[in-house]
Coordinates of C-alpha atoms and ligand atoms in Angstrom, one line a residue:
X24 CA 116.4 118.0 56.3
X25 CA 114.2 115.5 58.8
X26 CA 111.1 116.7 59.7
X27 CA 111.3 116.5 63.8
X28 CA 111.3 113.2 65.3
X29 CA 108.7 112.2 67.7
X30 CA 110.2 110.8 71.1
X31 CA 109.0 108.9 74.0
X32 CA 107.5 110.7 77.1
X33 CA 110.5 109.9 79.6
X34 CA 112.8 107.3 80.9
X35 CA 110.3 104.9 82.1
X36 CA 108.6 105.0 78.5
X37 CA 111.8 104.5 76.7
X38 CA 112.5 101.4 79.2
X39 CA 109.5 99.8 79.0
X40 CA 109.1 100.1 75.3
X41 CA 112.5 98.7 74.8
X42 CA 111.6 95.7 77.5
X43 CA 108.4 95.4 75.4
X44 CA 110.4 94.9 72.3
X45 CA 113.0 92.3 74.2
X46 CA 109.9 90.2 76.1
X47 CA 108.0 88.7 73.2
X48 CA 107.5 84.9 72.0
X49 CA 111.1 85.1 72.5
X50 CA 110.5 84.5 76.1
X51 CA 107.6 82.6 76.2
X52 CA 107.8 80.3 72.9
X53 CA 111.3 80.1 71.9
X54 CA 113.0 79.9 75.5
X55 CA 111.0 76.9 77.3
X56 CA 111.9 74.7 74.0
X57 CA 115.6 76.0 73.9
X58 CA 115.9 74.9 77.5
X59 CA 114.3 71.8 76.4
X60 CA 116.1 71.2 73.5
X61 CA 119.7 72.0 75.3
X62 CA 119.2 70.2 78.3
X63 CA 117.1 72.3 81.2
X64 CA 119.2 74.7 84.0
X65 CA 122.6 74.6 82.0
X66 CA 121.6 76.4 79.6
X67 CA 120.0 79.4 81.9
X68 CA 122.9 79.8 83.4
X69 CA 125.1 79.4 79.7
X70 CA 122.0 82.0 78.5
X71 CA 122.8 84.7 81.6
X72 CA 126.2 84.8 81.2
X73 CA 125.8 85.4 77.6
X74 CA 123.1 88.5 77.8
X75 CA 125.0 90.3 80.7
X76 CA 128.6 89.8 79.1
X77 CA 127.9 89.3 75.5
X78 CA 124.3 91.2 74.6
X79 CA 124.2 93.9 76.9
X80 CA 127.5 95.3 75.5
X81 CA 125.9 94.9 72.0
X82 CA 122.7 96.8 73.2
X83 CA 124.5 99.3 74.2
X84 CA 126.5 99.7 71.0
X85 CA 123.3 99.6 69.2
X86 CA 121.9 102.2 71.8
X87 CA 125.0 104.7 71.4
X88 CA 124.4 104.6 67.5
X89 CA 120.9 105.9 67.9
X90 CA 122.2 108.0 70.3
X91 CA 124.7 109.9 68.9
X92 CA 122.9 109.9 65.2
X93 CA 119.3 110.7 66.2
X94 CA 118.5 108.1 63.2
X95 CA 117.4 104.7 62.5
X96 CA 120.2 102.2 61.4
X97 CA 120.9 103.2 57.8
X98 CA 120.7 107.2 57.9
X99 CA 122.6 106.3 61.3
X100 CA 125.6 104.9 59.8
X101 CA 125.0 107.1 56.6
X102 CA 126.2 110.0 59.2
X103 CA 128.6 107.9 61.0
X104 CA 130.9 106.6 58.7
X105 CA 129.5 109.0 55.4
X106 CA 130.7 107.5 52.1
X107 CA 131.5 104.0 53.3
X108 CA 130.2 100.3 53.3
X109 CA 128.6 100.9 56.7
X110 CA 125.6 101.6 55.6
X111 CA 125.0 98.2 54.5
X112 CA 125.2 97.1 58.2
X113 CA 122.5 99.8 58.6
X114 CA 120.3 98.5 55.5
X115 CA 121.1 94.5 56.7
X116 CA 119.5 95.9 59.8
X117 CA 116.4 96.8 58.4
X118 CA 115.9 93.8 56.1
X119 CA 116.6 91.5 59.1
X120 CA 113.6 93.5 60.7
X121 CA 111.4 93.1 57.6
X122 CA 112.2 89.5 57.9
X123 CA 111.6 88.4 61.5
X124 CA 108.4 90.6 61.2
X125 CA 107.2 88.6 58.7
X126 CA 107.2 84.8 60.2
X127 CA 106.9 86.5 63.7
X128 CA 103.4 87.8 62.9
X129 CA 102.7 84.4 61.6
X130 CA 103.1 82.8 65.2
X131 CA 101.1 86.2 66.6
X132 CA 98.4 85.0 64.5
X133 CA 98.7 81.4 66.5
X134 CA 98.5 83.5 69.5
X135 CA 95.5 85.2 68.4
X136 CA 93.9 81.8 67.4
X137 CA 94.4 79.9 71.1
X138 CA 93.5 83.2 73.0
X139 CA 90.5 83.3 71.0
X140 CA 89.7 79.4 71.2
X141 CA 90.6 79.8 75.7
X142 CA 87.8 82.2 75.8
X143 CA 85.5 80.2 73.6
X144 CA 86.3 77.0 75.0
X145 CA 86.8 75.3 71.6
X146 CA 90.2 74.4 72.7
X147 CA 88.7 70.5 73.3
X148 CA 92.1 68.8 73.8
X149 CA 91.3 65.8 75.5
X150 CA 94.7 63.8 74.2
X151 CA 98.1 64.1 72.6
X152 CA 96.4 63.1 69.9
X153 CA 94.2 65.9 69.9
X154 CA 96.8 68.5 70.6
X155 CA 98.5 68.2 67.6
X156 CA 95.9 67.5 65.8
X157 CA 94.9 71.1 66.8
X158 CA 97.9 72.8 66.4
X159 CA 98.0 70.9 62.3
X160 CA 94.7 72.8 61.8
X161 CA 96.1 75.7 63.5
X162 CA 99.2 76.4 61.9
X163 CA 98.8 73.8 58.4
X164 CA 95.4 75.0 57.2
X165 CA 94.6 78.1 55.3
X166 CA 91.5 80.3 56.2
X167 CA 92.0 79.8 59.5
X168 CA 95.9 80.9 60.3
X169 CA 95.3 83.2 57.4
X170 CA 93.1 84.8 59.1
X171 CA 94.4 85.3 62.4
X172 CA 97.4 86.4 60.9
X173 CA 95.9 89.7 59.4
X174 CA 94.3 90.4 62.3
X175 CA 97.3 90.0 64.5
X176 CA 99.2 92.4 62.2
X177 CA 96.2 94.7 61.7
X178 CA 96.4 95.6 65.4
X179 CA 100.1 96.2 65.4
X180 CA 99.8 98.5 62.4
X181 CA 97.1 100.5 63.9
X182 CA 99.3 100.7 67.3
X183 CA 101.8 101.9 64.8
X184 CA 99.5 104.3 63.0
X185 CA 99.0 106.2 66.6
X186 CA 102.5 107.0 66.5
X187 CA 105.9 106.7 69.3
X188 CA 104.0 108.7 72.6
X189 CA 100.3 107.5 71.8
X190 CA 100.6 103.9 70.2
X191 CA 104.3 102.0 71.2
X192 CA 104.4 104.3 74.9
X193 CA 101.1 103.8 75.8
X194 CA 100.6 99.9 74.8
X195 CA 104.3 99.3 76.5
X196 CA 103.2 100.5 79.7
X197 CA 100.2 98.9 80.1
X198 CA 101.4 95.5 78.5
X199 CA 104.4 95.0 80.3
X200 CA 103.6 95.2 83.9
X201 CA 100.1 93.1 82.9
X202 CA 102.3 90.8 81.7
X203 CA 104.5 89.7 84.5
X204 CA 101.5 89.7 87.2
X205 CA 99.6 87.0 84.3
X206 CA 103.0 85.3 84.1
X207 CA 103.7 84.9 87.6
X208 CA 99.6 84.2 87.7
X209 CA 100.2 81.0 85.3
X210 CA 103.4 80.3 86.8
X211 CA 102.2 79.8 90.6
X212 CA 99.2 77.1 89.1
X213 CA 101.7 75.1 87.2
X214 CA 103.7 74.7 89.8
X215 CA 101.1 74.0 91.9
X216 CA 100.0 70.5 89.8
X217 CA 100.6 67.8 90.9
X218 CA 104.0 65.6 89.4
X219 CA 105.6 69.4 88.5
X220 CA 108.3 69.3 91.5
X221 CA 110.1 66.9 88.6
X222 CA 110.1 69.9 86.2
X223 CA 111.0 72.2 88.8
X224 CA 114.0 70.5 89.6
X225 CA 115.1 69.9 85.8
X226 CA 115.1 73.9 85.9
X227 CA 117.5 74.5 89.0
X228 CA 119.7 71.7 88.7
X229 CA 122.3 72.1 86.0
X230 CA 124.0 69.1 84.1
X231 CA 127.3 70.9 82.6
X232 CA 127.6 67.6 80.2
X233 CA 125.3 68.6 78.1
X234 CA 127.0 71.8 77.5
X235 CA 129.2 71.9 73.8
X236 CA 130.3 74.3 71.3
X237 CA 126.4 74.0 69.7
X238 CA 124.8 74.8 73.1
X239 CA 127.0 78.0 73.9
X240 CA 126.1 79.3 70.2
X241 CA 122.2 78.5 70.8
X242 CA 122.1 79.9 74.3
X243 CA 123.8 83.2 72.6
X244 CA 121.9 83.4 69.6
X245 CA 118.4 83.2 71.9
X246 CA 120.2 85.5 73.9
X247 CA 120.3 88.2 70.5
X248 CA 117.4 86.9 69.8
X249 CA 115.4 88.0 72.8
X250 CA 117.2 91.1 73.2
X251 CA 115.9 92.1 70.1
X252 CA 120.1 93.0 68.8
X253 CA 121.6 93.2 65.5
X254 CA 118.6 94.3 63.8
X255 CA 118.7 97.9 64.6
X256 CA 115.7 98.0 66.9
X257 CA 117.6 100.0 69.7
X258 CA 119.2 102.3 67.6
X259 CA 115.6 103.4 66.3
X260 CA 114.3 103.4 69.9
X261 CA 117.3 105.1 71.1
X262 CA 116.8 107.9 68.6
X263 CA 113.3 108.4 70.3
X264 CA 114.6 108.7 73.6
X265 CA 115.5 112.2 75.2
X266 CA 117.6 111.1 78.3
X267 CA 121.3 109.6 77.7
X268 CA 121.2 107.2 80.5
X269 CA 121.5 104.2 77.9
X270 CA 123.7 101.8 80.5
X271 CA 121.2 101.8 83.0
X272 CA 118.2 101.6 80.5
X273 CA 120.2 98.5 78.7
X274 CA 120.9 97.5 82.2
X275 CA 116.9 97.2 82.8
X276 CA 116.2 95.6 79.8
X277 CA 118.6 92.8 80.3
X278 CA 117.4 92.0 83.7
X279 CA 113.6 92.1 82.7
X280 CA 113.8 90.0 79.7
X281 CA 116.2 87.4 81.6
X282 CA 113.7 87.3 84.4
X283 CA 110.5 87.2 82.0
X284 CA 112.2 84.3 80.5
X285 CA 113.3 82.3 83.3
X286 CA 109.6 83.0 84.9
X287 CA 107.9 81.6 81.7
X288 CA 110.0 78.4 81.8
X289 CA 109.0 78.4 85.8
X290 CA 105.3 78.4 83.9
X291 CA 106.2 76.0 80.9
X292 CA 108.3 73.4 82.2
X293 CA 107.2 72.2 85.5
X294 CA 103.4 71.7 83.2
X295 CA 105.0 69.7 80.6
X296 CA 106.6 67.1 82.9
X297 CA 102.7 67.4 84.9
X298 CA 101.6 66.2 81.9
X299 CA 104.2 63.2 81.8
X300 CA 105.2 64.6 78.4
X301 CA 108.7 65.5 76.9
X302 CA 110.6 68.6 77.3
X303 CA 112.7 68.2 74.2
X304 CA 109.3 68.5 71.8
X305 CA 110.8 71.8 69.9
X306 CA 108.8 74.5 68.5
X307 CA 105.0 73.1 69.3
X308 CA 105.7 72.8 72.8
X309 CA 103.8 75.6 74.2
X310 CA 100.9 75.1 71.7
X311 CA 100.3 71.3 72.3
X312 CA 101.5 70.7 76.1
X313 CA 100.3 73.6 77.5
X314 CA 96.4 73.0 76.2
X315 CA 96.8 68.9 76.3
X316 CA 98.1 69.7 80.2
X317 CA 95.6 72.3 81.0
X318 CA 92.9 70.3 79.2
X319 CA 93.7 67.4 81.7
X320 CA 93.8 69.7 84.7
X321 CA 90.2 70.0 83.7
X322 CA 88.9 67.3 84.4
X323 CA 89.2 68.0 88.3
X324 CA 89.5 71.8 88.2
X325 CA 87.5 73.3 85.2
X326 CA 87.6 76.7 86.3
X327 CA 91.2 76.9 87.4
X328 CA 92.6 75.2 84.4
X329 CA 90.4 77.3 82.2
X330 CA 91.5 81.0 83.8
X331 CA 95.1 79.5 83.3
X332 CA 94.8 78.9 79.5
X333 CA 93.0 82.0 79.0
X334 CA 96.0 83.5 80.8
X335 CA 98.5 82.5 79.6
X336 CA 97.7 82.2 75.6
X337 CA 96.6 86.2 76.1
X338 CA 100.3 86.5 77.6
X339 CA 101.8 85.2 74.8
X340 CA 99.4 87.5 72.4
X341 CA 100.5 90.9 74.2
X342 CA 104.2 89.4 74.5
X343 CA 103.9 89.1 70.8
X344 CA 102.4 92.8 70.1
X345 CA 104.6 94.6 72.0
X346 CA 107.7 92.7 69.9
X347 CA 105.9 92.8 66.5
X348 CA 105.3 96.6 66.8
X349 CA 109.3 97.2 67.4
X350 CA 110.3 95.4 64.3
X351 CA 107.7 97.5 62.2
X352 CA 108.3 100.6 64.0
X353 CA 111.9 100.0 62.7
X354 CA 111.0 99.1 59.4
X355 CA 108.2 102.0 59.2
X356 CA 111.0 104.8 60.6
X357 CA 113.1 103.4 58.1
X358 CA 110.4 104.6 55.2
X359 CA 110.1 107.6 56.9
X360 CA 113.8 109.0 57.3
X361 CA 115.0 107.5 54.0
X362 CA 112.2 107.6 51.3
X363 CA 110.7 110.5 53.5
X364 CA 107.4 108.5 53.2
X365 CA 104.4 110.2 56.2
X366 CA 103.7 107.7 58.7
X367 CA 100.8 106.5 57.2
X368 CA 102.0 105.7 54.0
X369 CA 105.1 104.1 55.6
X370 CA 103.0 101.6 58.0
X371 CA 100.9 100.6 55.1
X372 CA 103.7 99.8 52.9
X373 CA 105.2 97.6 55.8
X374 CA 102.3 96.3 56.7
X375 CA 101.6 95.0 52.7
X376 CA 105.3 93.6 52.2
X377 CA 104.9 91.7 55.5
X378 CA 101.6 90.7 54.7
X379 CA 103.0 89.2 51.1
X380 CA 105.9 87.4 53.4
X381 CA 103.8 86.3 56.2
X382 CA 101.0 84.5 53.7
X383 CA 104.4 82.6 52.3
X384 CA 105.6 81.8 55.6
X385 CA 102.0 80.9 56.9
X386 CA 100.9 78.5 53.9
X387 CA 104.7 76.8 54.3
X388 CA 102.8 74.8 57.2
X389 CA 100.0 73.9 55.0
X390 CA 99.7 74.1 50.5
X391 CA 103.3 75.4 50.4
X392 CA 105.0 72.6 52.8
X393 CA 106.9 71.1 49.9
X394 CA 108.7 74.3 48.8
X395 CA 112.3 74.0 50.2
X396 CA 114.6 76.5 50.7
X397 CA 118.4 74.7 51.9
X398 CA 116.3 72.2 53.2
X399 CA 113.9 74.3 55.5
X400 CA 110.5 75.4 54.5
X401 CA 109.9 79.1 53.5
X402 CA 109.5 79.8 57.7
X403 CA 112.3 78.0 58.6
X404 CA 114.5 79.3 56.5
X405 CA 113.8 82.9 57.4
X406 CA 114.2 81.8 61.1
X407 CA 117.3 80.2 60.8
X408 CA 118.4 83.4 58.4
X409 CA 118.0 85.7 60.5
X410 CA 118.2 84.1 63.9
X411 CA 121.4 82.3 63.3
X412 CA 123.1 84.5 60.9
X413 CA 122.0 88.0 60.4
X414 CA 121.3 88.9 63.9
X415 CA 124.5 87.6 64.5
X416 CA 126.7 89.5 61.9
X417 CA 124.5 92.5 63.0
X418 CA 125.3 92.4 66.3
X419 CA 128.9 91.6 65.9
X420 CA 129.5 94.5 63.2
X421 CA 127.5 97.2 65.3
X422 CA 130.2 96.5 67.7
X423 CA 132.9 96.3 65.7
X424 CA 131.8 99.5 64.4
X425 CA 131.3 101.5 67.9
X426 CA 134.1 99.6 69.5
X427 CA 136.3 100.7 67.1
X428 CA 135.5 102.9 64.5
X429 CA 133.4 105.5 67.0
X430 CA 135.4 108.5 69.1
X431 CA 135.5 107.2 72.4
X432 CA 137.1 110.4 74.1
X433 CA 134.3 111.4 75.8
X434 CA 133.7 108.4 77.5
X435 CA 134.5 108.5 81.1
X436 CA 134.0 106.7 84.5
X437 CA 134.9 103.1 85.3
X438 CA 131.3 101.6 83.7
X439 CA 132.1 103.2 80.7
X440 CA 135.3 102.3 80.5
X441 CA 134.1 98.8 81.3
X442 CA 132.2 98.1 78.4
X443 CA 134.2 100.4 76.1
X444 CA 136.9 97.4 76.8
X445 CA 134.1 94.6 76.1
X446 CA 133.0 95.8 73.2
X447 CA 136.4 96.5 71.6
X448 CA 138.4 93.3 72.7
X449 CA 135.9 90.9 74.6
X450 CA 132.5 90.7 72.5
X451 CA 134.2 90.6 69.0
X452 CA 136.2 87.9 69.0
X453 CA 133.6 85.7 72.0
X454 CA 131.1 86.1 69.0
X455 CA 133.6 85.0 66.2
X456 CA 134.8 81.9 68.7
X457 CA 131.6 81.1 69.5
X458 CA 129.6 81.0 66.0
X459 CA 132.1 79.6 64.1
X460 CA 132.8 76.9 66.8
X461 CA 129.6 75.8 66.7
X462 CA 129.9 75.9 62.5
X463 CA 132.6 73.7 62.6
X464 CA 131.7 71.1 64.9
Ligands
LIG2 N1 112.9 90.0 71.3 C1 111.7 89.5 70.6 C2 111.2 88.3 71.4 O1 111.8 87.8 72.3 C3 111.9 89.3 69.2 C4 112.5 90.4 68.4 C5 113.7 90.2 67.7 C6 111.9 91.7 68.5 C7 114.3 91.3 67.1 C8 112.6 92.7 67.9 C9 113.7 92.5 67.2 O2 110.3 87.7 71.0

């Protein structure tokens, strides 16, 4: 009834394509200013205990879908549960995807634009001042993010064009490893400036009363977030994978995406209190502190400071491929399995509706600022969407739905025992506790 599915080369590939999906702005972006926002080391550690007790269950509820089906999340749960309301779980998946693709690529196409202004040296901040006043044209104009945006998803349809093996395998495994030696690169010189022992400290040294009911439910939802869960993404990879060890591949994934994010905020933070500036600036901290500290750094060490930009705005690019080709390779499998579209027709009708979605998102910094949806702008609102809600219901029903609707017989030996038992009685109701908690206060 399918024609045959294409799968990754091995273990490794399935690994680091799934770690590819999980390190993305994520880690680099959205971490730094969550630690910012939440109050600095206690919310790491709130963050770790969330992914290892609370997401890594869910991946591997996710990953024993794709497993078991050989399918993406809607013909997965079609099988699973045939004749029943699961499939909407599987179809909620896939729109979530849609979704986050859509104002993700918009902040790839920021990516793009710094990378490109590093290496041309038309970065010019010289101020505060000027860094914001770059990151308004950069983000609030038209031709310009426009632009950058339909490059940035040009290259991750092509990657998707090439297919599982020869586009998501081989970009994974070259991306991945590049980007922890650039990371720990940019990490080692902001450390190294002078006045970042201050920032330093603010990461290692916790201060549990900042923690409430709001903080637990952040640190949890980046912790979805960055695990890429509750939007289908690891049943589809899953399905391409040909070993079964999922616990030891979610088992990876967890510990290189906690580590990639604790590393970039070892890059981030100890820069931003360099610069004298504030870590609580939200989402345009890595685009203005990090060029308006560099750009100081300068001034005494051009070359330095100018390898470091170029550095790290090309890790955040890659970071942001080898995400942004996960979400469309779940939306584009999706074409595939369901409307039994070829690959090519499938990646060009995602790349079109995302395209549509992005512009929306895009101009909602610049002509389209006005437009609110509950309050937020067209991107915000599709952030906080699918970030605070859908991921969220995603996750918790895919565990519902393995923890309790799936055939567990089979399972044996204490680790699967282990997080048969988390998933059935520990991550449900933590989830439920912890969202609406944060709801109601
Ligand atoms: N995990 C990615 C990041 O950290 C974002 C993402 C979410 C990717 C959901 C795929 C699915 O940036």
């Amino acid at each position: 009834m399918f024609p045959k599915k294409e799968k990754f080369g091995g273990k490794a590939a399935y690994i680091l394509a799934l770690a590819g999906s999980a390190i993305g702005l994520g880690n680099i972006w959205r971490f730094p200013y969550m630690v910012g926002e939440h109050g600095g080391a206690a919310f790491i550690i709130i963050y770790i205990i969330c992914s290892f007790l609370i997401s890594l269950p869910i991946f591997l509820s996710e990953a024993v879908i794709g497993k078991v089906s050989g399918h993406g999340s809607y013909e997965a749960m079609k099988r699973l549960a045939p004749n029943s309301a699961w499939r909407g779980l599987g179809m909620m998946a896939v729109i979530s995807s849609f979704i986050i693709l859509s104002f993700y690529c918009v902040v790839g196409g920021w990516s793009v634009d710094y990378f490109v202004r590093s290496i041309a040296g038309t970065m010019s901040v010289t101020s505060r001042e000027s860094a914001s006043a770059l990151f308004g044209s950069v983000a609030g104009s038209v031709c310009e993010p426009l632009t950058a945006h339909l490059f940035f998803l040009g290259i991750s349809a092509v990657i998707i064009v090439l297919g599982v093996k020869k586009g998501i395998e081989v970009f994974s495994k070259i991306s991945i490893p590049l980007l922890f030696v650039m990371m720990v690169i940019v990490t080692v010189y902001s450390i190294s400036l002078p006045g970042a022992a201050e920032g330093v400290s603010y990461l290692v040294r916790p201060d549990f009363s900042k923690i409430d009911a709001s903080v637990v439910a952040s640190a949890l939802g980046q912790s979805f977030f960055s695990m890429s869960l509750g939007v289908g993404m690891v049943v589809t990879y899953t399905s391409y994978s040909k070993d079964s060890g999922i616990v030891s591949a979610g088992a990876w994934t967890t510990v290189f995406d906690t580590l990639f994010a604790v590393i970039a905020g070892f890059a981030v933070m100890p820069a931003v209190f360099a610069g004298g500036l504030e870590p609580e600036a939200g989402p345009s901290l890595v685009f203005e502190a990090l060029p308006y500290v560099f750009g100081q750094m300068a001034i005494d060490m051009p070359v330095f400071s100018r390898i470091a930009t170029i550095i790290f705005f090309f890790s955040i690019l890659l970071a942001a491929l080898s995400s942004s080709i996960s979400l469309f390779e779940t939306c584009v499998n999706h074409a595939m399995e369901h409307n039994k579209f070829s690959r090519r027709k499938a990646t060009l009708l995602v790349l079109v509706l995302t395209w549509v979605l992005g512009v929306l998102c895009s101009l909602s910094f610049g002509p389209l600022k006005d437009v609110k949806i509950f309050g937020e702008n067209i991107f915000g609102f599709c952030d906080e969407l699918t970030s605070n809600y859908l991921m969220t219901l995603g996750a918790l029903a895919f565990a519902i739905f393995v923890g309790w609707r799936m055939d567990w017989q089979k399972v044996t030996g204490s680790v699967g025992r282990f997080f048969h038992f988390m998933i059935k009685w520990i991550v449900p109701p933590a989830i439920l506790t912890i969202f609406l908690s944060s709801i109601l206060s």
